[in-house]
Amino acid sequence: MRDRAAKLNQIGKETGTNLTLLGGSGKGSGRSPAAGGRNGARRDIRLIGSKADVVQAKRMLGQLVNDLRDATSGTETIEFEIPEDTVRLVIGAKGRTIQRIKAVTGVTSIDFDQAKEGRSNCRITGQPESAARAEEMVKAISAGERVDFTKNVEAKDSDKSAPPV
């Protein structure tokens, strides 16, 4: 979030334009999430400056939006259930385990919904291979298995079949 605000400030400085974020699709905005973009996220921006500066700022904002869209294209969301009482194991003390999973796999988010009938829904978003690896790790931790937090997915199998060099 801070990165985006910094980019907006940078665009304002470079163009000499005053950029003001207006309401969004969050609570109390008066805007329905359906009116927004990806995941209902939409923010209006007021641009104040000379006509040439505003045109330049609009062009730069359009490029920023396209860059953000490109960064999230190709992502997929995987949903599955795990036992409610194992969610705390996946999250870990002070969130360390879930942060390690995110760091090792490169997924953008791992979320848990409210438990229903002893099961919690886990939602993982990221590139397809990363999301699949994170799913494996979450399921393994939930099953009480030890998890290899190395980035090399094949390392587990190659250690068993080949002697150390």
Coordinates of N, CA and C in Angstrom, one line a residue:
M1 N 0.8 -1.2 0.0 CA 0.0 0.0 0.0 C 0.9 1.2 0.0
R2 N 1.9 1.2 0.8 CA 2.8 2.4 0.8 C 3.5 2.6 -0.5
D3 N 3.8 1.5 -1.2 CA 4.5 1.7 -2.5 C 3.6 2.4 -3.5
R4 N 2.3 2.1 -3.5 CA 1.3 2.8 -4.3 C 1.2 4.2 -4.0
A5 N 1.1 4.5 -2.7 CA 1.0 5.9 -2.3 C 2.3 6.7 -2.7
A6 N 3.5 6.1 -2.6 CA 4.7 6.7 -3.0 C 4.7 6.9 -4.5
K7 N 4.2 6.0 -5.3 CA 4.2 6.2 -6.7 C 3.2 7.3 -7.1
L8 N 2.1 7.4 -6.4 CA 1.2 8.5 -6.6 C 1.8 9.9 -6.3
N9 N 2.5 9.9 -5.2 CA 3.2 11.1 -4.8 C 4.3 11.5 -5.8
Q10 N 5.0 10.5 -6.3 CA 6.0 10.7 -7.4 C 5.4 11.3 -8.6
I11 N 4.3 10.7 -9.1 CA 3.6 11.2 -10.3 C 3.2 12.6 -10.0
G12 N 2.7 13.0 -8.9 CA 2.3 14.3 -8.6 C 3.5 15.3 -8.7
K13 N 4.6 14.9 -8.1 CA 5.8 15.8 -8.1 C 6.3 15.9 -9.6
E14 N 6.4 14.8 -10.3 CA 6.9 14.9 -11.7 C 6.1 15.7 -12.6
T15 N 4.8 15.7 -12.4 CA 3.9 16.4 -13.3 C 3.4 17.8 -12.8
G16 N 3.7 18.0 -11.5 CA 3.3 19.3 -10.9 C 1.8 19.3 -10.7
T17 N 1.2 18.1 -10.5 CA -0.2 18.0 -10.3 C -0.5 17.6 -8.9
N18 N -1.6 18.1 -8.4 CA -2.1 17.6 -7.1 C -3.0 16.5 -7.2
L19 N -2.6 15.3 -6.7 CA -3.4 14.1 -6.8 C -4.1 13.8 -5.5
T20 N -5.4 13.7 -5.5 CA -6.1 13.4 -4.2 C -6.9 12.1 -4.4
L21 N -6.7 11.1 -3.5 CA -7.5 9.9 -3.5 C -8.8 10.2 -2.9
L22 N -9.9 9.8 -3.7 CA -11.2 10.0 -3.2 C -11.7 8.7 -2.7
G23 N -13.0 8.5 -2.3 CA -13.5 7.3 -1.8 C -13.2 6.1 -2.6
G24 N -13.4 4.9 -2.0 CA -13.1 3.7 -2.7 C -14.3 2.8 -2.6
S25 N -14.1 1.5 -2.6 CA -15.2 0.5 -2.5 C -15.2 -0.1 -1.1
G26 N -14.4 0.6 -0.1 CA -14.4 0.1 1.2 C -15.6 0.5 2.0
K27 N -15.6 0.2 3.3 CA -16.8 0.5 4.2 C -17.0 2.0 4.1
G28 N -18.3 2.4 4.0 CA -18.7 3.8 4.1 C -18.4 4.6 2.8
S29 N -18.0 4.0 1.8 CA -17.6 4.7 0.6 C -18.8 5.1 -0.3
G30 N -19.9 4.4 -0.1 CA -21.1 4.6 -0.9 C -21.0 3.9 -2.3
R31 N -19.9 3.2 -2.5 CA -19.7 2.6 -3.8 C -19.8 1.1 -3.6
S32 N -20.5 0.4 -4.5 CA -20.6 -1.0 -4.4 C -19.4 -1.7 -4.9
P33 N -19.0 -2.8 -4.3 CA -17.8 -3.5 -4.8 C -17.9 -3.9 -6.3
A34 N -19.1 -4.2 -6.7 CA -19.3 -4.6 -8.1 C -18.9 -3.5 -9.1
A35 N -18.9 -2.2 -8.6 CA -18.6 -1.1 -9.5 C -17.1 -1.0 -9.6
G36 N -16.3 -1.7 -8.8 CA -14.9 -1.6 -8.8 C -14.2 -2.5 -9.8
G37 N -12.9 -2.6 -9.8 CA -12.1 -3.4 -10.7 C -11.9 -4.7 -10.0
R38 N -10.7 -5.2 -10.1 CA -10.3 -6.5 -9.6 C -10.6 -6.6 -8.1
N39 N -11.4 -7.6 -7.7 CA -11.8 -7.8 -6.3 C -12.5 -6.7 -5.7
G40 N -13.2 -5.9 -6.6 CA -14.0 -4.7 -6.1 C -13.1 -3.5 -5.7
A41 N -11.8 -3.6 -5.9 CA -11.0 -2.5 -5.5 C -11.0 -1.4 -6.6
R42 N -11.5 -0.2 -6.2 CA -11.6 0.9 -7.1 C -11.4 2.2 -6.3
R43 N -10.5 3.1 -6.8 CA -10.3 4.4 -6.1 C -10.4 5.4 -7.2
D44 N -11.1 6.5 -6.9 CA -11.2 7.6 -7.8 C -10.1 8.6 -7.4
I45 N -9.5 9.3 -8.3 CA -8.4 10.2 -8.0 C -8.8 11.6 -8.7
R46 N -8.7 12.6 -7.9 CA -8.9 14.0 -8.4 C -7.6 14.6 -8.8
L47 N -7.5 15.1 -10.0 CA -6.2 15.7 -10.5 C -6.5 17.2 -10.6
I48 N -5.6 18.0 -10.0 CA -5.6 19.4 -10.1 C -4.3 20.0 -10.6
G49 N -4.4 20.7 -11.7 CA -3.2 21.3 -12.3 C -3.5 21.9 -13.6
S50 N -2.5 22.3 -14.3 CA -2.7 22.8 -15.7 C -3.2 21.7 -16.6
K51 N -3.8 22.0 -17.7 CA -4.3 21.0 -18.6 C -3.2 20.0 -19.1
A52 N -2.1 20.6 -19.4 CA -1.0 19.7 -19.9 C -0.5 18.8 -18.8
D53 N -0.4 19.3 -17.5 CA 0.1 18.5 -16.4 C -0.9 17.4 -16.1
V54 N -2.2 17.7 -16.1 CA -3.2 16.7 -15.9 C -3.2 15.6 -16.9
V55 N -3.0 16.0 -18.2 CA -2.9 15.0 -19.2 C -1.7 14.1 -19.0
Q56 N -0.6 14.7 -18.6 CA 0.6 13.9 -18.4 C 0.4 13.0 -17.2
A57 N -0.2 13.5 -16.1 CA -0.5 12.7 -14.9 C -1.5 11.5 -15.2
K58 N -2.5 11.8 -16.1 CA -3.4 10.7 -16.5 C -2.7 9.6 -17.2
R59 N -1.8 10.0 -18.1 CA -1.0 9.1 -18.9 C -0.1 8.2 -17.9
M60 N 0.5 8.8 -17.0 CA 1.3 8.1 -16.0 C 0.5 7.2 -15.1
L61 N -0.7 7.7 -14.7 CA -1.6 6.8 -13.9 C -2.0 5.6 -14.7
G62 N -2.4 5.8 -15.9 CA -2.8 4.7 -16.8 C -1.7 3.7 -16.9
Q63 N -0.4 4.1 -17.0 CA 0.7 3.2 -17.1 C 0.8 2.4 -15.8
L64 N 0.7 3.1 -14.7 CA 0.7 2.5 -13.4 C -0.3 1.4 -13.2
V65 N -1.6 1.7 -13.6 CA -2.6 0.7 -13.6 C -2.3 -0.5 -14.4
N66 N -1.8 -0.2 -15.7 CA -1.4 -1.3 -16.5 C -0.3 -2.2 -15.9
D67 N 0.7 -1.5 -15.3 CA 1.7 -2.3 -14.7 C 1.2 -3.2 -13.6
L68 N 0.3 -2.6 -12.7 CA -0.3 -3.4 -11.7 C -1.1 -4.6 -12.2
R69 N -1.8 -4.3 -13.3 CA -2.7 -5.4 -13.9 C -1.8 -6.5 -14.4
D70 N -0.7 -6.1 -15.1 CA 0.3 -7.1 -15.6 C 0.9 -7.9 -14.5
A71 N 1.2 -7.3 -13.4 CA 1.8 -8.0 -12.2 C 0.9 -9.0 -11.7
T72 N -0.4 -8.8 -11.7 CA -1.3 -9.8 -11.2 C -1.9 -10.7 -12.2
S73 N -1.6 -10.5 -13.5 CA -2.1 -11.4 -14.5 C -1.4 -12.8 -14.3
G74 N -2.1 -13.8 -14.7 CA -1.5 -15.1 -14.6 C -1.6 -15.7 -13.2
T75 N -2.2 -15.0 -12.2 CA -2.3 -15.5 -10.9 C -3.5 -16.4 -10.8
E76 N -3.5 -17.3 -9.9 CA -4.7 -18.2 -9.7 C -4.9 -18.3 -8.2
T77 N -6.2 -18.6 -7.8 CA -6.5 -18.7 -6.4 C -7.0 -20.2 -6.2
I78 N -6.3 -20.8 -5.3 CA -6.7 -22.2 -4.9 C -7.4 -22.2 -3.6
E79 N -8.5 -22.9 -3.5 CA -9.3 -23.0 -2.3 C -9.4 -24.4 -1.9
F80 N -9.2 -24.7 -0.6 CA -9.4 -26.0 0.0 C -9.6 -25.9 1.4
E81 N -10.1 -27.0 2.1 CA -10.4 -27.0 3.5 C -9.3 -27.7 4.3
I82 N -9.1 -27.3 5.5 CA -8.3 -28.0 6.5 C -9.0 -28.0 7.8
P83 N -8.6 -28.9 8.7 CA -9.3 -28.9 10.0 C -9.1 -27.6 10.7
E84 N -10.1 -27.1 11.3 CA -10.1 -25.8 12.0 C -9.0 -25.7 13.1
D85 N -8.7 -26.8 13.8 CA -7.8 -26.7 14.9 C -6.3 -26.7 14.4
T86 N -6.1 -26.9 13.1 CA -4.7 -26.9 12.5 C -4.4 -25.5 11.9
V87 N -5.3 -24.6 11.8 CA -5.0 -23.3 11.2 C -3.9 -22.6 12.0
R88 N -3.9 -22.7 13.4 CA -2.9 -22.1 14.2 C -1.5 -22.6 13.9
L89 N -1.5 -23.9 13.5 CA -0.2 -24.5 13.2 C 0.4 -23.9 11.9
V90 N -0.5 -23.7 10.9 CA -0.1 -23.1 9.6 C 0.3 -21.7 9.8
I91 N -0.4 -21.0 10.6 CA 0.0 -19.6 10.9 C 1.3 -19.5 11.7
G92 N 1.4 -20.3 12.7 CA 2.6 -20.3 13.5 C 2.7 -19.2 14.5
A93 N 3.7 -19.2 15.4 CA 3.9 -18.2 16.4 C 4.2 -16.9 15.7
K94 N 3.4 -15.9 16.1 CA 3.6 -14.5 15.5 C 3.5 -14.5 14.0
G95 N 2.9 -15.5 13.4 CA 2.7 -15.6 11.9 C 4.0 -16.0 11.2
R96 N 5.0 -16.5 11.9 CA 6.2 -16.9 11.3 C 6.1 -18.0 10.2
T97 N 5.3 -19.0 10.5 CA 5.2 -20.1 9.6 C 4.6 -19.7 8.3
I98 N 3.5 -19.0 8.4 CA 2.8 -18.5 7.1 C 3.6 -17.6 6.4
Q99 N 4.4 -16.7 7.1 CA 5.3 -15.8 6.4 C 6.4 -16.6 5.6
R100 N 6.9 -17.6 6.3 CA 7.9 -18.4 5.6 C 7.4 -19.1 4.3
I101 N 6.2 -19.6 4.5 CA 5.5 -20.2 3.3 C 5.4 -19.2 2.2
K102 N 5.0 -18.0 2.5 CA 4.8 -17.0 1.5 C 6.2 -16.6 0.9
A103 N 7.2 -16.5 1.7 CA 8.5 -16.1 1.2 C 9.1 -17.2 0.3
V104 N 9.0 -18.4 0.7 CA 9.6 -19.5 0.0 C 8.9 -19.8 -1.4
T105 N 7.6 -19.7 -1.3 CA 6.8 -20.0 -2.5 C 6.6 -18.8 -3.4
G106 N 6.5 -17.6 -2.9 CA 6.3 -16.4 -3.6 C 4.8 -16.1 -3.9
V107 N 3.9 -16.8 -3.1 CA 2.5 -16.5 -3.3 C 2.2 -15.1 -2.7
T108 N 1.1 -14.5 -3.2 CA 0.8 -13.1 -2.8 C 0.0 -13.1 -1.5
S109 N -0.9 -14.2 -1.3 CA -1.6 -14.2 -0.1 C -2.1 -15.6 0.3
I110 N -2.2 -15.8 1.6 CA -2.8 -17.1 2.2 C -3.7 -16.6 3.2
D111 N -5.0 -16.9 3.0 CA -6.1 -16.4 3.9 C -6.9 -17.6 4.3
F112 N -7.5 -17.4 5.5 CA -8.4 -18.5 6.1 C -9.7 -17.8 6.4
D113 N -10.8 -18.5 6.0 CA -12.2 -18.0 6.3 C -12.6 -18.6 7.7
Q114 N -13.7 -18.0 8.2 CA -14.2 -18.5 9.5 C -14.5 -19.9 9.4
A115 N -14.2 -20.7 10.4 CA -14.5 -22.1 10.4 C -15.9 -22.5 10.4
K116 N -16.3 -23.5 9.7 CA -17.7 -24.0 9.6 C -17.6 -25.5 9.9
E117 N -18.3 -26.0 10.9 CA -18.4 -27.4 11.2 C -17.0 -28.0 11.3
G118 N -16.1 -27.3 12.0 CA -14.8 -27.9 12.3 C -13.8 -27.8 11.1
R119 N -14.2 -27.2 10.0 CA -13.3 -27.0 8.9 C -13.1 -25.6 8.5
S120 N -11.9 -25.2 8.2 CA -11.6 -23.8 7.7 C -11.3 -23.8 6.2
N121 N -11.8 -22.8 5.5 CA -11.4 -22.7 4.1 C -10.1 -21.9 4.0
C122 N -9.2 -22.5 3.2 CA -7.9 -21.8 3.0 C -7.9 -21.3 1.5
R123 N -7.5 -20.1 1.3 CA -7.4 -19.5 0.0 C -6.0 -19.0 -0.3
I124 N -5.4 -19.5 -1.3 CA -4.0 -19.1 -1.6 C -4.0 -18.5 -3.0
T125 N -3.4 -17.3 -3.1 CA -3.3 -16.6 -4.4 C -1.9 -16.4 -4.8
G126 N -1.6 -16.7 -6.1 CA -0.2 -16.6 -6.6 C -0.1 -17.2 -8.0
Q127 N 1.1 -17.2 -8.5 CA 1.4 -17.9 -9.8 C 1.0 -19.3 -9.6
P128 N 0.5 -20.0 -10.6 CA 0.1 -21.4 -10.5 C 1.0 -22.3 -9.8
E129 N 2.3 -22.4 -10.2 CA 3.3 -23.3 -9.5 C 3.5 -22.9 -8.1
S130 N 3.6 -21.6 -7.8 CA 3.8 -21.1 -6.4 C 2.6 -21.5 -5.5
A131 N 1.4 -21.3 -6.1 CA 0.2 -21.6 -5.3 C 0.1 -23.1 -5.0
A132 N 0.4 -23.9 -6.0 CA 0.4 -25.4 -5.8 C 1.4 -25.8 -4.7
R133 N 2.6 -25.2 -4.7 CA 3.6 -25.5 -3.7 C 3.2 -25.1 -2.4
A134 N 2.6 -23.9 -2.3 CA 2.1 -23.4 -1.0 C 0.9 -24.3 -0.5
E135 N 0.1 -24.8 -1.4 CA -1.0 -25.7 -1.0 C -0.4 -27.0 -0.4
E136 N 0.6 -27.5 -1.0 CA 1.3 -28.7 -0.5 C 1.8 -28.5 0.9
M137 N 2.4 -27.3 1.1 CA 3.0 -27.0 2.4 C 2.0 -26.9 3.5
V138 N 0.9 -26.1 3.1 CA -0.2 -25.9 4.1 C -0.8 -27.3 4.5
K139 N -1.1 -28.1 3.5 CA -1.7 -29.4 3.8 C -0.8 -30.3 4.6
A140 N 0.5 -30.2 4.3 CA 1.5 -31.1 5.1 C 1.5 -30.6 6.5
I141 N 1.6 -29.3 6.8 CA 1.6 -28.8 8.1 C 0.3 -29.1 8.8
S142 N -0.8 -29.0 8.1 CA -2.1 -29.3 8.7 C -2.2 -30.8 9.1
A143 N -1.5 -31.7 8.4 CA -1.5 -33.1 8.6 C -0.4 -33.5 9.7
G144 N 0.3 -32.5 10.2 CA 1.3 -32.8 11.2 C 2.7 -33.2 10.7
E145 N 2.9 -33.1 9.4 CA 4.1 -33.5 8.7 C 5.2 -32.4 8.8
R146 N 6.4 -32.7 8.8 CA 7.5 -31.7 8.7 C 7.6 -31.2 7.3
V147 N 7.9 -29.9 7.2 CA 7.9 -29.3 5.9 C 9.3 -28.8 5.6
D148 N 9.7 -29.0 4.3 CA 11.0 -28.5 3.8 C 10.8 -27.1 3.3
F149 N 11.4 -26.1 3.9 CA 11.2 -24.8 3.5 C 12.2 -24.3 2.5
T150 N 12.9 -25.2 1.8 CA 13.8 -24.8 0.8 C 13.1 -24.4 -0.5
K151 N 13.7 -23.5 -1.2 CA 13.1 -23.0 -2.4 C 13.1 -24.1 -3.5
N152 N 14.0 -25.0 -3.5 CA 14.1 -26.0 -4.5 C 13.2 -27.2 -4.2
V153 N 12.1 -27.2 -5.0 CA 11.1 -28.2 -4.8 C 11.6 -29.6 -5.0
E154 N 12.5 -29.8 -5.9 CA 13.0 -31.2 -6.2 C 14.0 -31.6 -5.2
A155 N 14.5 -30.8 -4.3 CA 15.6 -31.1 -3.4 C 15.2 -32.3 -2.5
K156 N 14.0 -32.4 -2.1 CA 13.5 -33.6 -1.3 C 13.8 -34.9 -2.0
D157 N 13.4 -35.0 -3.2 CA 13.5 -36.3 -4.0 C 14.9 -36.5 -4.4
S158 N 15.7 -35.5 -4.8 CA 17.1 -35.8 -5.2 C 18.0 -36.2 -4.1
D159 N 17.7 -35.7 -2.8 CA 18.5 -36.1 -1.7 C 18.4 -37.6 -1.4
K160 N 17.3 -38.2 -1.7 CA 17.1 -39.6 -1.4 C 17.7 -40.5 -2.5
S161 N 17.7 -40.0 -3.7 CA 18.2 -40.9 -4.8 C 19.7 -40.7 -5.2
A162 N 20.2 -39.6 -4.9 CA 21.6 -39.4 -5.3 C 22.5 -39.1 -4.1
P163 N 23.7 -39.7 -4.1 CA 24.6 -39.5 -2.9 C 25.2 -38.1 -3.0
P164 N 25.5 -37.5 -1.8 CA 26.1 -36.1 -1.8 C 27.4 -36.1 -2.6
V165 N 27.6 -34.9 -3.3 CA 28.8 -34.8 -4.1 C 29.9 -34.1 -3.3

